[in-house]
Amino acid sequence: MFLGDSYTVGERGVQPETTYAAAAARLLGWQVVLGGRAGTGFIAPGSKHSPFGKLFEDQLGWRPAPALLVVSGGHNDAHYPAGKVSDAARTLLQKAKARWPHTRIVLVGPLWGNDHPTAGAVAVRDGLRTVAAQLDVPFIDPLTEKWITGDRERGAGNAPQYIKPDGTHPTPEGHRYLATRLADDLRRIGLAHPSTAS
């Protein structure tokens, strides 16, 4: 299962099955359930007043335990105090661990449309990385790993190919590329084929 924002479930006009999350699942041979909503985050409520904690309960938490839960977010939380974002992330991850004690969990930090994220996004990333370490949850960091390089406006790096003119959301090719980066990281940390077996 994935829980995330528009990168994960698609912004307006983008089908969930074409996002990086669905593409990564295809690469790894998974059956996947995508949860989340555009504009949301650990605190960011989006247009439906549903931050990740509520979306988890409404969309995922009532289902049978998955082998793996990937929580991917933070982009929309960049304008909120990083400490409050971290607290909300900790609460969500602890809830998921308690609900599904044998499910492996991975936390993916903010995705960004260029290689110069805002100070708020970096602070959120740093806080999420700390929470992941405290809870013994693997943390994947697209900012440090430079999944997106350069800037579409400057015509530099891979951003002109992988990011839409809005400067934020991936192109179809961008989603497929992000999927390869995520799949590679999941293989590296040994979670390409997780199991709920205790």
mmCIF file of N, CA, C and O in Angstrom, residues 42-99:
data_model
loop_
_atom_site.group_PDB
_atom_site.id
_atom_site.type_symbol
_atom_site.label_atom_id
_atom_site.label_comp_id
_atom_site.label_asym_id
_atom_site.label_seq_id
_atom_site.Cartn_x
_atom_site.Cartn_y
_atom_site.Cartn_z
ATOM 1 N N PHE A 42 1.227 15.333 5.995
ATOM 2 C CA PHE A 42 1.089 14.898 7.385
ATOM 3 C C PHE A 42 0.227 15.887 8.166
ATOM 4 O O PHE A 42 -0.532 15.497 9.050
ATOM 5 N N ILE A 43 0.318 17.164 7.803
ATOM 6 C CA ILE A 43 -0.540 18.203 8.379
ATOM 7 C C ILE A 43 -1.419 18.833 7.311
ATOM 8 O O ILE A 43 -2.595 19.103 7.546
ATOM 9 N N ALA A 44 -0.855 19.088 6.137
ATOM 10 C CA ALA A 44 -1.603 19.764 5.070
ATOM 11 C C ALA A 44 -2.910 19.025 4.793
ATOM 12 O O ALA A 44 -2.896 17.832 4.478
ATOM 13 N N PRO A 45 -4.066 19.702 4.904
ATOM 14 C CA PRO A 45 -5.346 19.014 4.821
ATOM 15 C C PRO A 45 -5.893 18.840 3.417
ATOM 16 O O PRO A 45 -6.826 18.067 3.209
ATOM 17 N N GLY A 46 -5.320 19.560 2.434
ATOM 18 C CA GLY A 46 -5.899 19.507 1.099
ATOM 19 C C GLY A 46 -7.277 20.128 1.075
ATOM 20 O O GLY A 46 -7.754 20.694 2.062
ATOM 21 N N SER A 47 -7.945 20.006 -0.045
ATOM 22 C CA SER A 47 -9.245 20.659 -0.206
ATOM 23 C C SER A 47 -10.365 19.964 0.547
ATOM 24 O O SER A 47 -11.423 20.538 0.772
ATOM 25 N N LYS A 48 -10.140 18.719 0.963
ATOM 26 C CA LYS A 48 -11.188 17.955 1.662
ATOM 27 C C LYS A 48 -10.921 17.851 3.159
ATOM 28 O O LYS A 48 -11.555 17.048 3.846
ATOM 29 N N HIS A 49 -9.962 18.633 3.661
ATOM 30 C CA HIS A 49 -9.650 18.628 5.095
ATOM 31 C C HIS A 49 -9.295 17.231 5.591
ATOM 32 O O HIS A 49 -9.800 16.776 6.611
ATOM 33 N N SER A 50 -8.428 16.574 4.834
ATOM 34 C CA SER A 50 -8.058 15.198 5.155
ATOM 35 C C SER A 50 -6.545 15.014 5.093
ATOM 36 O O SER A 50 -6.007 14.584 4.074
ATOM 37 N N PRO A 51 -5.827 15.339 6.168
ATOM 38 C CA PRO A 51 -4.399 15.035 6.188
ATOM 39 C C PRO A 51 -4.178 13.521 6.215
ATOM 40 O O PRO A 51 -5.126 12.736 6.308
ATOM 41 N N PHE A 52 -2.925 13.116 6.147
ATOM 42 C CA PHE A 52 -2.613 11.700 6.015
ATOM 43 C C PHE A 52 -3.248 10.828 7.095
ATOM 44 O O PHE A 52 -3.669 9.708 6.823
ATOM 45 N N GLY A 53 -3.293 11.331 8.330
ATOM 46 C CA GLY A 53 -3.864 10.511 9.396
ATOM 47 C C GLY A 53 -5.308 10.134 9.123
ATOM 48 O O GLY A 53 -5.711 8.978 9.324
ATOM 49 N N LYS A 54 -6.093 11.078 8.642
ATOM 50 C CA LYS A 54 -7.493 10.789 8.309
ATOM 51 C C LYS A 54 -7.582 9.915 7.060
ATOM 52 O O LYS A 54 -8.405 8.985 6.998
ATOM 53 N N LEU A 55 -6.761 10.208 6.066
ATOM 54 C CA LEU A 55 -6.779 9.393 4.853
ATOM 55 C C LEU A 55 -6.393 7.949 5.151
ATOM 56 O O LEU A 55 -6.950 7.014 4.564
ATOM 57 N N PHE A 56 -5.448 7.760 6.063
ATOM 58 C CA PHE A 56 -5.068 6.398 6.451
ATOM 59 C C PHE A 56 -6.280 5.654 6.996
ATOM 60 O O PHE A 56 -6.558 4.510 6.599
ATOM 61 N N GLU A 57 -7.012 6.285 7.895
ATOM 62 C CA GLU A 57 -8.181 5.624 8.488
ATOM 63 C C GLU A 57 -9.272 5.380 7.453
ATOM 64 O O GLU A 57 -9.868 4.294 7.398
ATOM 65 N N ASP A 58 -9.539 6.384 6.614
ATOM 66 C CA ASP A 58 -10.651 6.284 5.664
ATOM 67 C C ASP A 58 -10.373 5.309 4.528
ATOM 68 O O ASP A 58 -11.273 4.599 4.069
ATOM 69 N N GLN A 59 -9.127 5.279 4.051
ATOM 70 C CA GLN A 59 -8.826 4.558 2.816
ATOM 71 C C GLN A 59 -8.075 3.250 3.022
ATOM 72 O O GLN A 59 -8.220 2.318 2.220
ATOM 73 N N LEU A 60 -7.243 3.164 4.055
ATOM 74 C CA LEU A 60 -6.341 2.010 4.164
ATOM 75 C C LEU A 60 -6.481 1.218 5.456
ATOM 76 O O LEU A 60 -6.437 -0.007 5.442
ATOM 77 N N GLY A 61 -6.622 1.906 6.569
ATOM 78 C CA GLY A 61 -6.477 1.262 7.869
ATOM 79 C C GLY A 61 -7.461 0.151 8.162
ATOM 80 O O GLY A 61 -7.185 -0.708 9.010
ATOM 81 N N TRP A 62 -8.588 0.132 7.492
ATOM 82 C CA TRP A 62 -9.597 -0.906 7.731
ATOM 83 C C TRP A 62 -9.340 -2.157 6.890
ATOM 84 O O TRP A 62 -10.022 -3.175 7.063
ATOM 85 N N ARG A 63 -8.381 -2.109 6.010
ATOM 86 C CA ARG A 63 -8.119 -3.241 5.115
ATOM 87 C C ARG A 63 -7.227 -4.281 5.800
ATOM 88 O O ARG A 63 -6.563 -3.989 6.794
ATOM 89 N N PRO A 64 -7.191 -5.505 5.245
ATOM 90 C CA PRO A 64 -6.230 -6.484 5.754
ATOM 91 C C PRO A 64 -4.809 -5.940 5.663
ATOM 92 O O PRO A 64 -4.494 -5.129 4.777
ATOM 93 N N ALA A 65 -3.961 -6.392 6.540
ATOM 94 C CA ALA A 65 -2.592 -5.891 6.605
ATOM 95 C C ALA A 65 -1.848 -6.130 5.299
ATOM 96 O O ALA A 65 -1.849 -7.254 4.782
ATOM 97 N N PRO A 66 -1.199 -5.097 4.761
ATOM 98 C CA PRO A 66 -0.355 -5.297 3.589
ATOM 99 C C PRO A 66 1.017 -5.818 4.002
ATOM 100 O O PRO A 66 1.403 -5.729 5.175
ATOM 101 N N ALA A 67 1.758 -6.335 3.045
ATOM 102 C CA ALA A 67 3.143 -6.719 3.322
ATOM 103 C C ALA A 67 4.002 -5.484 3.558
ATOM 104 O O ALA A 67 4.927 -5.509 4.370
ATOM 105 N N LEU A 68 3.681 -4.398 2.835
ATOM 106 C CA LEU A 68 4.480 -3.176 2.923
ATOM 107 C C LEU A 68 3.563 -1.970 2.833
ATOM 108 O O LEU A 68 2.639 -1.945 2.017
ATOM 109 N N LEU A 69 3.845 -0.968 3.651
ATOM 110 C CA LEU A 69 3.187 0.334 3.562
ATOM 111 C C LEU A 69 4.262 1.369 3.258
ATOM 112 O O LEU A 69 5.225 1.511 4.018
ATOM 113 N N VAL A 70 4.101 2.077 2.150
ATOM 114 C CA VAL A 70 4.998 3.169 1.783
ATOM 115 C C VAL A 70 4.259 4.476 2.028
ATOM 116 O O VAL A 70 3.219 4.726 1.412
ATOM 117 N N VAL A 71 4.768 5.281 2.946
ATOM 118 C CA VAL A 71 4.190 6.595 3.222
ATOM 119 C C VAL A 71 5.120 7.620 2.583
ATOM 120 O O VAL A 71 6.304 7.699 2.920
ATOM 121 N N SER A 72 4.585 8.377 1.636
ATOM 122 C CA SER A 72 5.401 9.292 0.838
ATOM 123 C C SER A 72 4.798 10.684 0.902
ATOM 124 O O SER A 72 3.679 10.902 0.437
ATOM 125 N N GLY A 73 5.529 11.629 1.481
ATOM 126 C CA GLY A 73 4.950 12.954 1.564
ATOM 127 C C GLY A 73 5.880 13.979 2.173
ATOM 128 O O GLY A 73 7.052 13.714 2.440
ATOM 129 N N GLY A 74 5.321 15.144 2.409
ATOM 130 C CA GLY A 74 6.050 16.246 2.988
ATOM 131 C C GLY A 74 6.102 17.467 2.097
ATOM 132 O O GLY A 74 6.306 18.583 2.575
ATOM 133 N N HIS A 75 5.912 17.277 0.793
ATOM 134 C CA HIS A 75 5.949 18.410 -0.141
ATOM 135 C C HIS A 75 4.941 19.482 0.274
ATOM 136 O O HIS A 75 5.284 20.663 0.360
ATOM 137 N N ASN A 76 3.721 19.071 0.538
ATOM 138 C CA ASN A 76 2.666 20.034 0.872
ATOM 139 C C ASN A 76 2.733 20.522 2.311
ATOM 140 O O ASN A 76 1.975 21.420 2.698
ATOM 141 N N ASP A 77 3.649 19.947 3.096
ATOM 142 C CA ASP A 77 3.830 20.384 4.481
ATOM 143 C C ASP A 77 4.935 21.417 4.622
ATOM 144 O O ASP A 77 5.239 21.858 5.740
ATOM 145 N N ALA A 78 5.558 21.820 3.522
ATOM 146 C CA ALA A 78 6.738 22.685 3.588
ATOM 147 C C ALA A 78 6.451 24.046 4.209
ATOM 148 O O ALA A 78 7.376 24.719 4.669
ATOM 149 N N HIS A 79 5.180 24.479 4.247
ATOM 150 C CA HIS A 79 4.831 25.779 4.830
ATOM 151 C C HIS A 79 4.410 25.665 6.296
ATOM 152 O O HIS A 79 4.067 26.668 6.914
ATOM 153 N N TYR A 80 4.448 24.445 6.836
ATOM 154 C CA TYR A 80 4.057 24.235 8.227
ATOM 155 C C TYR A 80 5.303 24.050 9.087
ATOM 156 O O TYR A 80 6.366 23.680 8.578
ATOM 157 N N PRO A 81 5.200 24.285 10.399
ATOM 158 C CA PRO A 81 6.357 24.079 11.277
ATOM 159 C C PRO A 81 6.836 22.621 11.211
ATOM 160 O O PRO A 81 6.046 21.689 11.397
ATOM 161 N N ALA A 82 8.129 22.449 10.967
ATOM 162 C CA ALA A 82 8.662 21.094 10.765
ATOM 163 C C ALA A 82 8.425 20.201 11.978
ATOM 164 O O ALA A 82 8.183 19.000 11.842
ATOM 165 N N GLY A 83 8.481 20.794 13.176
ATOM 166 C CA GLY A 83 8.264 19.985 14.375
ATOM 167 C C GLY A 83 6.858 19.415 14.443
ATOM 168 O O GLY A 83 6.663 18.261 14.853
ATOM 169 N N LYS A 84 5.874 20.207 14.036
ATOM 170 C CA LYS A 84 4.494 19.722 14.030
ATOM 171 C C LYS A 84 4.299 18.650 12.955
ATOM 172 O O LYS A 84 3.559 17.682 13.151
ATOM 173 N N VAL A 85 4.975 18.817 11.814
ATOM 174 C CA VAL A 85 4.910 17.794 10.767
ATOM 175 C C VAL A 85 5.504 16.482 11.290
ATOM 176 O O VAL A 85 4.931 15.403 11.104
ATOM 177 N N SER A 86 6.634 16.577 11.964
ATOM 178 C CA SER A 86 7.271 15.380 12.522
ATOM 179 C C SER A 86 6.362 14.693 13.538
ATOM 180 O O SER A 86 6.256 13.459 13.549
ATOM 181 N N ASP A 87 5.719 15.484 14.384
ATOM 182 C CA ASP A 87 4.819 14.893 15.382
ATOM 183 C C ASP A 87 3.677 14.140 14.710
ATOM 184 O O ASP A 87 3.312 13.036 15.127
ATOM 185 N N ALA A 88 3.110 14.740 13.648
ATOM 186 C CA ALA A 88 2.009 14.080 12.944
ATOM 187 C C ALA A 88 2.491 12.815 12.243
ATOM 188 O O ALA A 88 1.787 11.792 12.223
ATOM 189 N N ALA A 89 3.693 12.866 11.681
ATOM 190 C CA ALA A 89 4.249 11.681 11.029
ATOM 191 C C ALA A 89 4.482 10.569 12.047
ATOM 192 O O ALA A 89 4.188 9.389 11.786
ATOM 193 N N ARG A 90 5.006 10.933 13.212
ATOM 194 C CA ARG A 90 5.263 9.925 14.248
ATOM 195 C C ARG A 90 3.952 9.262 14.675
ATOM 196 O O ARG A 90 3.876 8.029 14.792
ATOM 197 N N THR A 91 2.922 10.068 14.879
ATOM 198 C CA THR A 91 1.623 9.519 15.282
ATOM 199 C C THR A 91 1.087 8.557 14.221
ATOM 200 O O THR A 91 0.600 7.457 14.547
ATOM 201 N N LEU A 92 1.182 8.942 12.962
ATOM 202 C CA LEU A 92 0.688 8.095 11.877
ATOM 203 C C LEU A 92 1.462 6.779 11.808
ATOM 204 O O LEU A 92 0.862 5.691 11.715
ATOM 205 N N LEU A 93 2.780 6.851 11.851
ATOM 206 C CA LEU A 93 3.581 5.634 11.734
ATOM 207 C C LEU A 93 3.369 4.717 12.935
ATOM 208 O O LEU A 93 3.301 3.486 12.783
ATOM 209 N N GLN A 94 3.238 5.294 14.126
ATOM 210 C CA GLN A 94 2.974 4.474 15.308
ATOM 211 C C GLN A 94 1.616 3.790 15.207
ATOM 212 O O GLN A 94 1.460 2.619 15.571
ATOM 213 N N LYS A 95 0.635 4.508 14.679
ATOM 214 C CA LYS A 95 -0.698 3.930 14.495
ATOM 215 C C LYS A 95 -0.641 2.765 13.504
ATOM 216 O O LYS A 95 -1.235 1.707 13.735
ATOM 217 N N ALA A 96 0.067 2.962 12.393
ATOM 218 C CA ALA A 96 0.172 1.890 11.401
ATOM 219 C C ALA A 96 0.895 0.677 11.980
ATOM 220 O O ALA A 96 0.497 -0.470 11.742
ATOM 221 N N LYS A 97 1.936 0.915 12.750
ATOM 222 C CA LYS A 97 2.676 -0.194 13.368
ATOM 223 C C LYS A 97 1.786 -0.971 14.342
ATOM 224 O O LYS A 97 1.839 -2.202 14.402
ATOM 225 N N ALA A 98 0.990 -0.236 15.116
ATOM 226 C CA ALA A 98 0.106 -0.902 16.073
ATOM 227 C C ALA A 98 -1.003 -1.671 15.366
ATOM 228 O O ALA A 98 -1.383 -2.779 15.783
ATOM 229 N N ARG A 99 -1.523 -1.105 14.292
ATOM 230 C CA ARG A 99 -2.616 -1.741 13.552
ATOM 231 C C ARG A 99 -2.144 -3.005 12.839
ATOM 232 O O ARG A 99 -2.835 -4.005 12.808
#
